[in-house]
Amino acid sequence: MQYLHFINIWAVIVSAVVAFAVGAVWYSPLLFAKQWMQVHGYTPEKLAAMQKQSQRAYAVSFVCFLVMAAVMSLLVAITHMNAVTAGIKLGALCWVGFAATIGLTANLYSDKPLKAFYIDAGYQLVYFILMGAILAGWH
């Protein structure tokens, strides 16, 4: 892979941290925690039990954000992007082409209401756009 040396590791790490931080706010009581719990049918007891086992989930999520940011960084390099606005467009395009379509398909085959998809897809749209902006804008 001739483009691997174009990956800005610091931009990748910051992008992953930002995606993780946005998730902490998105799924907090400040924004969508109540709605998310309701659409998934989680009780406060179930949520408390899930939180006890959350360290592994957080670690895996962060690694996934690193992988996403590294791949998006490769796309930025391959397409020679060097502007925040181009990165925003790339992030939105990746969301529409991959995250939204995969998430909607998965939702349709689950027993979850469409509102669960909207909450999760909204979060994904935000972090894809932020990742794209950071990766394309950081030289």
mmCIF file of C-alpha atoms in Angstrom:
data_model
loop_
_atom_site.group_PDB
_atom_site.id
_atom_site.type_symbol
_atom_site.label_atom_id
_atom_site.label_comp_id
_atom_site.label_asym_id
_atom_site.label_seq_id
_atom_site.Cartn_x
_atom_site.Cartn_y
_atom_site.Cartn_z
ATOM 1 C CA MET A 1 0.000 0.000 0.000
ATOM 2 C CA GLN A 2 1.804 3.012 -1.276
ATOM 3 C CA TYR A 3 -0.378 5.450 0.669
ATOM 4 C CA LEU A 4 0.268 4.119 4.186
ATOM 5 C CA HIS A 5 3.051 6.625 4.740
ATOM 6 C CA PHE A 6 0.537 9.444 4.144
ATOM 7 C CA ILE A 7 -1.472 8.521 7.235
ATOM 8 C CA ASN A 8 -1.173 11.203 9.910
ATOM 9 C CA ILE A 9 -1.239 9.046 13.027
ATOM 10 C CA TRP A 10 -1.963 12.021 15.283
ATOM 11 C CA ALA A 11 -4.966 13.043 13.176
ATOM 12 C CA VAL A 12 -6.191 9.434 13.274
ATOM 13 C CA ILE A 13 -5.883 9.290 17.066
ATOM 14 C CA VAL A 14 -7.567 12.667 17.549
ATOM 15 C CA SER A 15 -10.366 11.654 15.176
ATOM 16 C CA ALA A 16 -10.954 8.465 17.172
ATOM 17 C CA VAL A 17 -10.951 10.371 20.475
ATOM 18 C CA VAL A 18 -13.416 12.920 19.070
ATOM 19 C CA ALA A 19 -15.746 10.153 17.815
ATOM 20 C CA PHE A 20 -15.588 8.483 21.217
ATOM 21 C CA ALA A 21 -16.233 11.764 23.053
ATOM 22 C CA VAL A 22 -19.170 12.637 20.808
ATOM 23 C CA GLY A 23 -20.634 9.224 21.645
ATOM 24 C CA ALA A 24 -20.289 9.910 25.346
ATOM 25 C CA VAL A 25 -22.343 13.079 24.923
ATOM 26 C CA TRP A 26 -24.767 11.661 22.309
ATOM 27 C CA TYR A 27 -25.798 8.747 24.525
ATOM 28 C CA SER A 28 -25.786 10.787 27.737
ATOM 29 C CA PRO A 29 -28.786 12.324 29.511
ATOM 30 C CA LEU A 30 -27.845 15.612 27.832
ATOM 31 C CA LEU A 31 -29.030 14.262 24.474
ATOM 32 C CA PHE A 32 -30.442 10.816 23.672
ATOM 33 C CA ALA A 33 -29.892 8.491 26.654
ATOM 34 C CA LYS A 34 -33.557 8.351 27.613
ATOM 35 C CA GLN A 35 -34.804 7.823 24.069
ATOM 36 C CA TRP A 36 -32.103 5.240 23.342
ATOM 37 C CA MET A 37 -32.961 3.245 26.474
ATOM 38 C CA GLN A 38 -36.652 3.416 25.635
ATOM 39 C CA VAL A 39 -36.374 2.234 22.013
ATOM 40 C CA HIS A 40 -34.160 -0.664 23.052
ATOM 41 C CA GLY A 41 -36.426 -1.563 25.961
ATOM 42 C CA TYR A 42 -33.661 -1.259 28.539
ATOM 43 C CA THR A 43 -34.628 -0.888 32.156
ATOM 44 C CA PRO A 44 -32.404 1.041 34.580
ATOM 45 C CA GLU A 45 -31.402 -2.339 36.075
ATOM 46 C CA LYS A 46 -30.414 -3.731 32.665
ATOM 47 C CA LEU A 47 -28.428 -0.586 31.908
ATOM 48 C CA ALA A 48 -26.607 -0.832 35.250
ATOM 49 C CA ALA A 49 -25.683 -4.444 34.492
ATOM 50 C CA MET A 50 -24.451 -3.441 31.022
ATOM 51 C CA GLN A 51 -22.333 -0.639 32.470
ATOM 52 C CA LYS A 52 -20.481 -3.115 34.691
ATOM 53 C CA GLN A 53 -19.261 -4.899 31.561
ATOM 54 C CA SER A 54 -18.686 -1.778 29.480
ATOM 55 C CA GLN A 55 -14.874 -1.573 29.661
ATOM 56 C CA ARG A 56 -14.467 -4.216 26.961
ATOM 57 C CA ALA A 57 -17.094 -2.574 24.768
ATOM 58 C CA TYR A 58 -15.432 0.827 25.152
ATOM 59 C CA ALA A 59 -12.020 -0.612 24.268
ATOM 60 C CA VAL A 60 -13.339 -2.409 21.177
ATOM 61 C CA SER A 61 -15.273 0.705 20.129
ATOM 62 C CA PHE A 62 -12.157 2.833 20.383
ATOM 63 C CA VAL A 63 -10.146 0.372 18.283
ATOM 64 C CA CYS A 64 -12.957 0.428 15.689
ATOM 65 C CA PHE A 65 -12.807 4.246 15.630
ATOM 66 C CA LEU A 66 -9.049 4.039 15.061
ATOM 67 C CA VAL A 67 -9.582 1.661 12.133
ATOM 68 C CA MET A 68 -12.299 3.890 10.632
ATOM 69 C CA ALA A 69 -10.121 6.970 10.965
ATOM 70 C CA ALA A 70 -7.106 5.186 9.450
ATOM 71 C CA VAL A 71 -9.162 4.019 6.459
ATOM 72 C CA MET A 72 -10.667 7.465 6.008
ATOM 73 C CA SER A 73 -7.162 8.902 6.231
ATOM 74 C CA LEU A 74 -6.175 6.618 3.348
ATOM 75 C CA LEU A 75 -9.170 7.866 1.342
ATOM 76 C CA VAL A 76 -8.096 11.437 2.043
ATOM 77 C CA ALA A 77 -4.576 10.631 0.798
ATOM 78 C CA ILE A 78 -5.726 8.735 -2.289
ATOM 79 C CA THR A 79 -8.090 11.553 -3.299
ATOM 80 C CA HIS A 80 -5.539 14.277 -2.410
ATOM 81 C CA MET A 81 -7.939 16.123 -0.127
ATOM 82 C CA ASN A 82 -6.538 18.996 1.868
ATOM 83 C CA ALA A 83 -9.539 21.064 2.918
ATOM 84 C CA VAL A 84 -11.943 20.758 5.831
ATOM 85 C CA THR A 85 -14.965 21.141 3.533
ATOM 86 C CA ALA A 86 -13.757 18.283 1.328
ATOM 87 C CA GLY A 87 -13.339 16.136 4.444
ATOM 88 C CA ILE A 88 -16.862 16.971 5.587
ATOM 89 C CA LYS A 89 -18.180 15.858 2.196
ATOM 90 C CA LEU A 90 -16.114 12.666 2.341
ATOM 91 C CA GLY A 91 -17.411 11.893 5.835
ATOM 92 C CA ALA A 92 -21.020 12.448 4.740
ATOM 93 C CA LEU A 93 -20.481 10.326 1.639
ATOM 94 C CA CYS A 94 -18.980 7.459 3.664
ATOM 95 C CA TRP A 95 -21.920 7.674 6.049
ATOM 96 C CA VAL A 96 -24.513 7.561 3.265
ATOM 97 C CA GLY A 97 -22.731 4.833 1.321
ATOM 98 C CA PHE A 98 -21.792 2.563 4.191
ATOM 99 C CA ALA A 99 -22.906 3.354 7.747
ATOM 100 C CA ALA A 100 -26.470 4.451 6.993
ATOM 101 C CA THR A 101 -27.155 1.662 4.524
ATOM 102 C CA ILE A 102 -25.679 -1.063 6.719
ATOM 103 C CA GLY A 103 -27.433 0.308 9.804
ATOM 104 C CA LEU A 104 -30.820 0.598 8.111
ATOM 105 C CA THR A 105 -30.583 -2.896 6.662
ATOM 106 C CA ALA A 106 -29.646 -4.313 10.061
ATOM 107 C CA ASN A 107 -32.501 -2.401 11.686
ATOM 108 C CA LEU A 108 -35.040 -3.754 9.206
ATOM 109 C CA TYR A 109 -34.095 -7.319 10.137
ATOM 110 C CA SER A 110 -34.175 -6.630 13.876
ATOM 111 C CA ASP A 111 -37.070 -6.175 16.217
ATOM 112 C CA LYS A 112 -35.997 -2.614 17.036
ATOM 113 C CA PRO A 113 -38.104 0.383 16.043
ATOM 114 C CA LEU A 114 -36.848 2.691 13.313
ATOM 115 C CA LYS A 115 -36.207 5.331 15.981
ATOM 116 C CA ALA A 116 -33.282 3.204 17.223
ATOM 117 C CA PHE A 117 -31.743 3.489 13.766
ATOM 118 C CA TYR A 118 -32.293 7.264 13.720
ATOM 119 C CA ILE A 119 -30.498 7.750 17.042
ATOM 120 C CA ASP A 120 -27.519 5.589 16.104
ATOM 121 C CA ALA A 121 -27.313 6.827 12.502
ATOM 122 C CA GLY A 122 -27.374 10.444 13.659
ATOM 123 C CA TYR A 123 -24.393 9.785 15.892
ATOM 124 C CA GLN A 124 -22.561 8.032 13.074
ATOM 125 C CA LEU A 125 -23.231 10.923 10.691
ATOM 126 C CA VAL A 126 -21.779 13.404 13.180
ATOM 127 C CA TYR A 127 -18.600 11.444 13.840
ATOM 128 C CA PHE A 128 -18.029 10.599 10.176
ATOM 129 C CA ILE A 129 -18.264 14.290 9.294
ATOM 130 C CA LEU A 130 -15.955 15.265 12.162
ATOM 131 C CA MET A 131 -13.442 12.571 11.220
ATOM 132 C CA GLY A 132 -13.444 13.715 7.620
ATOM 133 C CA ALA A 133 -12.974 17.353 8.624
ATOM 134 C CA ILE A 134 -10.094 16.557 10.985
ATOM 135 C CA LEU A 135 -8.321 14.177 8.623
ATOM 136 C CA ALA A 136 -8.595 16.339 5.515
ATOM 137 C CA GLY A 137 -7.890 19.584 7.323
ATOM 138 C CA TRP A 138 -4.895 18.439 9.369
ATOM 139 C CA HIS A 139 -1.653 18.564 7.412
#
